[in-house]
PDB file of C-alpha atoms in Angstrom:
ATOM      1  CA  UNK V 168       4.108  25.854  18.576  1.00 63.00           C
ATOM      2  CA  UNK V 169       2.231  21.987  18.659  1.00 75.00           C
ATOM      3  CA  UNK V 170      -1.472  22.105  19.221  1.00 85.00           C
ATOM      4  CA  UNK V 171      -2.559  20.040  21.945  1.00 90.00           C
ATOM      5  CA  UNK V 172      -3.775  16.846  21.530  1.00 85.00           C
ATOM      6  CA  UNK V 173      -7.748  16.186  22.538  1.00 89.00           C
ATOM      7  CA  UNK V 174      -7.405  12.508  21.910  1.00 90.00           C
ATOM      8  CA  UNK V 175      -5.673   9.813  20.667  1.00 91.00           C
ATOM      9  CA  UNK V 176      -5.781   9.030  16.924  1.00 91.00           C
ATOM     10  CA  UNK V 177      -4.754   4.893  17.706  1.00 92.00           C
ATOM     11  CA  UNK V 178      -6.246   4.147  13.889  1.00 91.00           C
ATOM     12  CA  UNK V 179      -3.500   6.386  12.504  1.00 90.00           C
ATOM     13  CA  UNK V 180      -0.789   5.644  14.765  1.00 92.00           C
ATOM     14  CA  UNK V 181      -1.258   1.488  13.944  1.00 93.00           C
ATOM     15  CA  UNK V 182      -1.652   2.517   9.681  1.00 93.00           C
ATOM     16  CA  UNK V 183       1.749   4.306  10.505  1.00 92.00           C
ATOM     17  CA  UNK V 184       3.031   1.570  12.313  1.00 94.00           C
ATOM     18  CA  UNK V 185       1.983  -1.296   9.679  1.00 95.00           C
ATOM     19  CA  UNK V 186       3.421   0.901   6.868  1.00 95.00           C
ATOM     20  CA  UNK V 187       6.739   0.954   8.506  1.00 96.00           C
ATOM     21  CA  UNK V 188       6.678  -2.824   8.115  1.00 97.00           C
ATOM     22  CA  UNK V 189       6.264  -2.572   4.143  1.00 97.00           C
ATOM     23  CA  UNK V 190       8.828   0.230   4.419  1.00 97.00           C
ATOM     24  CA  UNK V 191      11.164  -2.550   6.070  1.00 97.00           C
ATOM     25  CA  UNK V 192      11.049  -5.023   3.989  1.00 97.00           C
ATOM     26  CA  UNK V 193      11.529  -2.572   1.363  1.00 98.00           C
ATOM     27  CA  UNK V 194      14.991  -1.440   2.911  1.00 97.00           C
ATOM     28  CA  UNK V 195      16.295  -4.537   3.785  1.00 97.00           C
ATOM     29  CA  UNK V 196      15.386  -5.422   0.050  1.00 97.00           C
ATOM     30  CA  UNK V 197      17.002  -2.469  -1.027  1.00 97.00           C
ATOM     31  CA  UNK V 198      20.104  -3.294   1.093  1.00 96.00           C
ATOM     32  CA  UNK V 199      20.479  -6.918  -0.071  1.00 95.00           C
ATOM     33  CA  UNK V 200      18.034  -8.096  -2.598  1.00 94.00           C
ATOM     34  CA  UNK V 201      14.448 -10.272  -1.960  1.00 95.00           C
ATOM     35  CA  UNK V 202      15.393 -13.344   0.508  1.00 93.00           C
ATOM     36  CA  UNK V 203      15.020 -16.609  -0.737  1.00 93.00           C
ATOM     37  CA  UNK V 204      11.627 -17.100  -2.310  1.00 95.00           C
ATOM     38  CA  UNK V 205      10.189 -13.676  -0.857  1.00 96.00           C
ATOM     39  CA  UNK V 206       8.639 -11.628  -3.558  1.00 96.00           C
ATOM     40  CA  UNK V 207       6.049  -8.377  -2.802  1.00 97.00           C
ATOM     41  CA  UNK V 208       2.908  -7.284  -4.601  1.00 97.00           C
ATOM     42  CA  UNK V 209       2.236  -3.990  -4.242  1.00 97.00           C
ATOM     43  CA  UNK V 210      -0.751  -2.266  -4.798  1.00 97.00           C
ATOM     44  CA  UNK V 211      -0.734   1.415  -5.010  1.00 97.00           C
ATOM     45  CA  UNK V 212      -3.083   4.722  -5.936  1.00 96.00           C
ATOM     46  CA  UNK V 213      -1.754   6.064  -9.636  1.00 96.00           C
ATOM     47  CA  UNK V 214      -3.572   9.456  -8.979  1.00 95.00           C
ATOM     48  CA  UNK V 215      -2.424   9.912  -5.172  1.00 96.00           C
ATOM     49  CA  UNK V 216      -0.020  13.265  -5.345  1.00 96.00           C
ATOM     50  CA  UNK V 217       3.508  12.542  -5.321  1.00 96.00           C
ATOM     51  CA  UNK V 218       2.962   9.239  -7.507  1.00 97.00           C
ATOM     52  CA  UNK V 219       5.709   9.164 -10.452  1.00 97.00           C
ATOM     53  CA  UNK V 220       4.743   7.234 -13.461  1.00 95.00           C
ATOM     54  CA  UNK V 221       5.206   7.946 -17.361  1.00 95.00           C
ATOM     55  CA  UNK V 222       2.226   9.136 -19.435  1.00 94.00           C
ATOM     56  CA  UNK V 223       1.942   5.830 -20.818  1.00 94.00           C
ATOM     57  CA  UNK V 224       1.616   3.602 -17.623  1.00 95.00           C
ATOM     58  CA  UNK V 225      -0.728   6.524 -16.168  1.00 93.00           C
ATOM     59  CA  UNK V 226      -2.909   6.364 -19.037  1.00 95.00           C
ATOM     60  CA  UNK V 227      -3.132   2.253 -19.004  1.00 94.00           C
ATOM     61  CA  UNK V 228      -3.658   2.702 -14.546  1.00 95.00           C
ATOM     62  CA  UNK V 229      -5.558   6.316 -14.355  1.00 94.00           C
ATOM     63  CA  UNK V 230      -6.471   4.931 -10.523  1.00 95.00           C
ATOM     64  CA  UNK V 231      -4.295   1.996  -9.641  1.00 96.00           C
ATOM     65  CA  UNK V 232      -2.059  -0.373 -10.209  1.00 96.00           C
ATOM     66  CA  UNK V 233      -0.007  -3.190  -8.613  1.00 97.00           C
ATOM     67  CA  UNK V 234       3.096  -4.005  -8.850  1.00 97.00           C
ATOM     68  CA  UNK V 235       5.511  -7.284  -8.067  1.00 96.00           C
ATOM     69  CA  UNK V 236       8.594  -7.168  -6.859  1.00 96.00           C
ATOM     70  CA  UNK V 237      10.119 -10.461  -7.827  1.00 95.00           C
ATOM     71  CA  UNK V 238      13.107 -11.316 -10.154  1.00 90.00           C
ATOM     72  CA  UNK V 239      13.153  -8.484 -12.225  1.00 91.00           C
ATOM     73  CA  UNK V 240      13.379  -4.683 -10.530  1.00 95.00           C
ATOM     74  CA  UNK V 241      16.089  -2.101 -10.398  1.00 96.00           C
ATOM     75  CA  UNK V 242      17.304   0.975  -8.694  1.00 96.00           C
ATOM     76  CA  UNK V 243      15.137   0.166  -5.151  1.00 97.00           C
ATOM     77  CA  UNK V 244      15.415   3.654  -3.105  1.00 98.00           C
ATOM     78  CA  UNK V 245      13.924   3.680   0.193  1.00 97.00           C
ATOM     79  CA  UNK V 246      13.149   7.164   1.567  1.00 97.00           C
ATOM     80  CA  UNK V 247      11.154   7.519   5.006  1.00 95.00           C
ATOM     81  CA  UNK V 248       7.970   9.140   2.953  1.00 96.00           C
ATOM     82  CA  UNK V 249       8.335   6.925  -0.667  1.00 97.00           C
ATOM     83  CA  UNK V 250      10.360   4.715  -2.200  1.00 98.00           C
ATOM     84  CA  UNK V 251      11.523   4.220  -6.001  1.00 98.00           C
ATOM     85  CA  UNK V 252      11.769   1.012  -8.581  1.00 97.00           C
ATOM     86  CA  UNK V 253      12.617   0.358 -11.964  1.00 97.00           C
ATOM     87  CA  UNK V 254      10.670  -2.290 -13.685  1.00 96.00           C
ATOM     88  CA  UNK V 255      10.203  -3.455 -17.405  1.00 94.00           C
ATOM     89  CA  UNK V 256       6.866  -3.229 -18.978  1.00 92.00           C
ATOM     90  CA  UNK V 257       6.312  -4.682 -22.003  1.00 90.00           C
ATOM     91  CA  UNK V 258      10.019  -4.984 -22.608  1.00 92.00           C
ATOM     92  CA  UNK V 259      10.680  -0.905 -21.587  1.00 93.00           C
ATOM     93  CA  UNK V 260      12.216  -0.192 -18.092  1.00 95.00           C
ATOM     94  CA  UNK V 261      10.010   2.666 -16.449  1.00 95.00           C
ATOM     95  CA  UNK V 262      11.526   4.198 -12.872  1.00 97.00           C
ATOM     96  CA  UNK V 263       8.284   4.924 -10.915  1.00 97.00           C
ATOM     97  CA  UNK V 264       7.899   6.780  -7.409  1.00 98.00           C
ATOM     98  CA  UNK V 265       5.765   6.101  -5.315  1.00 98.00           C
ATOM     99  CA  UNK V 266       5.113   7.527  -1.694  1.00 97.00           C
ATOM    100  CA  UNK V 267       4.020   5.145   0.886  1.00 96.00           C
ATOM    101  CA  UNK V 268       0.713   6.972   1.718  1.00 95.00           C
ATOM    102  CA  UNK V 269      -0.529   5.853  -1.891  1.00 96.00           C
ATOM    103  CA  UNK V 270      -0.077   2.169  -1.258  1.00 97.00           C
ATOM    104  CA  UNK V 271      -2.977   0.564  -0.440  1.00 96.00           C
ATOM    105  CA  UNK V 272      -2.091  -3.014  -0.316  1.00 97.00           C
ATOM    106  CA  UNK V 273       1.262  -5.114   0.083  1.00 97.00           C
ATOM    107  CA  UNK V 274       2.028  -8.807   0.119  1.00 97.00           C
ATOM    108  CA  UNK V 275       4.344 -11.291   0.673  1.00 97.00           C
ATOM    109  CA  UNK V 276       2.874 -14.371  -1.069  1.00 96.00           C
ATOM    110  CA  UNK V 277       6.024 -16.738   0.201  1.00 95.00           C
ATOM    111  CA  UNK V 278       5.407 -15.555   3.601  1.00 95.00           C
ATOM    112  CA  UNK V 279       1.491 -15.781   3.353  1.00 95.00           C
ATOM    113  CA  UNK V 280       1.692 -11.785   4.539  1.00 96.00           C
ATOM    114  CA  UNK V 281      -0.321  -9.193   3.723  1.00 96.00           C
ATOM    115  CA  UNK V 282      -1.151  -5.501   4.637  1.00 95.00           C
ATOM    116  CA  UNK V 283      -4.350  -3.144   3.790  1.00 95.00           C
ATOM    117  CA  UNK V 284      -4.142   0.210   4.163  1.00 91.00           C
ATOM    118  CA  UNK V 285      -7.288   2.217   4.695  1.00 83.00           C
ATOM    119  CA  UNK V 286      -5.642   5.556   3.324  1.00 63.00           C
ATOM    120  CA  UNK V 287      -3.767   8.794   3.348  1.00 52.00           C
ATOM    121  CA  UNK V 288      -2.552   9.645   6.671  1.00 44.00           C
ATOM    122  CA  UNK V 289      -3.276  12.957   6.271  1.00 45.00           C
ATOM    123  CA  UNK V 290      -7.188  13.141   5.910  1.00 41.00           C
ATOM    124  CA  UNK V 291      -9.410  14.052   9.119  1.00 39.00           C
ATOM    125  CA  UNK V 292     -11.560  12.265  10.488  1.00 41.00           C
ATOM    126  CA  UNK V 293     -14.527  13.776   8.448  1.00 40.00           C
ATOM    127  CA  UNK V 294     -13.179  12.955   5.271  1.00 42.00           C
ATOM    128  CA  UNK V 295     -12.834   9.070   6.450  1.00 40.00           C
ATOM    129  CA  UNK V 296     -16.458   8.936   8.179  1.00 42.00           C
ATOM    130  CA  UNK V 297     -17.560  10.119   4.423  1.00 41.00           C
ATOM    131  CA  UNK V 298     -15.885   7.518   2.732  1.00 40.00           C
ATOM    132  CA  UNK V 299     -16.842   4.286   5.006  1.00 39.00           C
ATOM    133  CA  UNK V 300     -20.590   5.410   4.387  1.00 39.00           C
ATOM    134  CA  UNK V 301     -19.662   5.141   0.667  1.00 37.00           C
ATOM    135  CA  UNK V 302     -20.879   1.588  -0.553  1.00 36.00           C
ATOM    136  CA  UNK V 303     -18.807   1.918  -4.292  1.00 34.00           C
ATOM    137  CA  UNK V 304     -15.731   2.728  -4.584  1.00 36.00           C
ATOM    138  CA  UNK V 305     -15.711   5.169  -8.256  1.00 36.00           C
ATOM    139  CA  UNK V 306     -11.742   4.961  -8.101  1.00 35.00           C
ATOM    140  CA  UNK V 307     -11.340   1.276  -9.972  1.00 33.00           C
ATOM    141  CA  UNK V 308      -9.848  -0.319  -7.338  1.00 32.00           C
ATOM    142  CA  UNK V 309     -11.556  -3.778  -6.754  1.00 37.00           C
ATOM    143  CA  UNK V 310     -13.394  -3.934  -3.318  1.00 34.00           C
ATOM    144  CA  UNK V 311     -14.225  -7.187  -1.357  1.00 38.00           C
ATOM    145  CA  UNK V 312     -18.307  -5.775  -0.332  1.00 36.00           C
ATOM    146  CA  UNK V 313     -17.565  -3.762   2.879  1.00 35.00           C
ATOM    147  CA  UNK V 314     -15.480  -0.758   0.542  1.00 37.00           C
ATOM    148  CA  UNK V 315     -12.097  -2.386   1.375  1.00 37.00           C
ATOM    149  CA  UNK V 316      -9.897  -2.711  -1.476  1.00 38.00           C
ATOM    150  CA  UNK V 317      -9.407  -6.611  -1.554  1.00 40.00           C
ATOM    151  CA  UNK V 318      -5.990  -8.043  -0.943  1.00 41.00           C
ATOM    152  CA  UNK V 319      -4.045  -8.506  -3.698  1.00 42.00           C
ATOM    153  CA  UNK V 320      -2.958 -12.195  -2.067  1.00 41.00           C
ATOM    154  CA  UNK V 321      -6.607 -13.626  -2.876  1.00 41.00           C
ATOM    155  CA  UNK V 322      -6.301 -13.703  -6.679  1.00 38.00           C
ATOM    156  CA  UNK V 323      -2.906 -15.364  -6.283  1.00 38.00           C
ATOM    157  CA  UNK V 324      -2.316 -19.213  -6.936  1.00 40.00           C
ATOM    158  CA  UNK V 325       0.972 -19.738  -5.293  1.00 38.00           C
ATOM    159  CA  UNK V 326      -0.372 -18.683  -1.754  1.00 37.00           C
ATOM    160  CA  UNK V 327      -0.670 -21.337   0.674  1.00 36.00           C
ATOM    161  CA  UNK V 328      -4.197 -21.643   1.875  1.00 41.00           C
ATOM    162  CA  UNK V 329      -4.640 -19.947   5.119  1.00 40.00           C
ATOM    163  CA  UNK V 330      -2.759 -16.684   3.652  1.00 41.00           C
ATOM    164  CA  UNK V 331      -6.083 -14.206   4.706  1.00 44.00           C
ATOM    165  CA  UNK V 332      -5.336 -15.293   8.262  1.00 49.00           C
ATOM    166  CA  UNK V 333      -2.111 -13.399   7.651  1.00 49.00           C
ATOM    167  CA  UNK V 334      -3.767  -9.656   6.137  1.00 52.00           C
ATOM    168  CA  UNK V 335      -4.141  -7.477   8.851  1.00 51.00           C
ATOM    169  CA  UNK V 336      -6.580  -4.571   8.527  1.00 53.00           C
ATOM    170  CA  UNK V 337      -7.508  -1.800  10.705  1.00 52.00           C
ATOM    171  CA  UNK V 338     -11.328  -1.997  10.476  1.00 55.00           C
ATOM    172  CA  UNK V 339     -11.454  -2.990  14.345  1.00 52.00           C
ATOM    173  CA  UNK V 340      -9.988  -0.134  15.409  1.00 50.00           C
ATOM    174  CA  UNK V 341     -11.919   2.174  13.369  1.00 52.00           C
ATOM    175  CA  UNK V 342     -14.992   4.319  15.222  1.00 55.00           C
ATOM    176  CA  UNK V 343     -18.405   2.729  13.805  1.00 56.00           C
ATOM    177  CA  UNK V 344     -21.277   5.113  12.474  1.00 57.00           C
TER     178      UNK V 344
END
């Protein structure tokens, strides 16, 4: 049997929504290769559950990592809950799995796009009030001041100016303390 619903959880519903436009473009890459001059960093938890990596690219990201998606990647499978790549680092190809509540960032630095994602879908609203009130983040992930993780697209060199215009976050929609 569903329980009810008291109220509407819109904060969840648009992080769903926004990561079923990084899911997208993952399919359609997965169906026929990047676009043009479309490549994707992705920025992802290492420790989130479900997150596949060897021992040795676990023990050089313990908490994150982020990935591009450019000229070299193999294997892209899209599932609805994760997706999988193989890449090459430093000259070894490593398949890595990684579910699509562990990403925290994704851009599109050709298409000045970008995405934040606040965090797992799952927790409850108690667990996020507790971690907005937190000023440092202890996970390694760089933050831009307010405890966002900041957008991979601002350390980039090849993004037009303009490109932050482009991230969308869901800070606005989140209840304030």
């Amino acid at each position: 049997m569903d329980e009810r619903i008291e109220h509407f959880a819109y904060d969840r519903m648009v992080e769903q929504a926004l990561r079923g436009v990084l899911r997208e473009a993952l399919k359609v890459t997965e169906r026929q290769g990047l676009p043009g001059a479309h490549h994707f960093y992705i920025t992802f938890h290492t420790n989130h559950p479900g997150v596949v990596l060897s021992p040795r690219l676990r023990s050089q990201h313990p908490d994150a990592m982020t990935i591009v998606l450019q000229n070299q990647f193999w294997d892209l499978t899209v599932d609805d809950d994760l997706f999988s790549v193989s890449l090459s680092f430093g000259g070894i190809r490593e398949l890595l799995t990684i579910p699509f509540e562990a990403v925290t960032a994704f851009a599109d630095p050709h298409a000045t796009f970008g995405l934040q994602f606040q965090g797992a879908l799952e927790q409850d609203d108690e667990e996020e009030d507790d971690e907005e009130d937190e000023d440092e983040d202890d996970d390694g992930i760089e933050t831009d001041g307010s405890g966002r993780a900041a957008s991979p697209i601002d350390d980039q060199d090849d993004v037009r100016d303009g490109a932050k215009d482009n991230v969308v976050t869901l800070d606005t929609f989140r209840k304030k303390p």
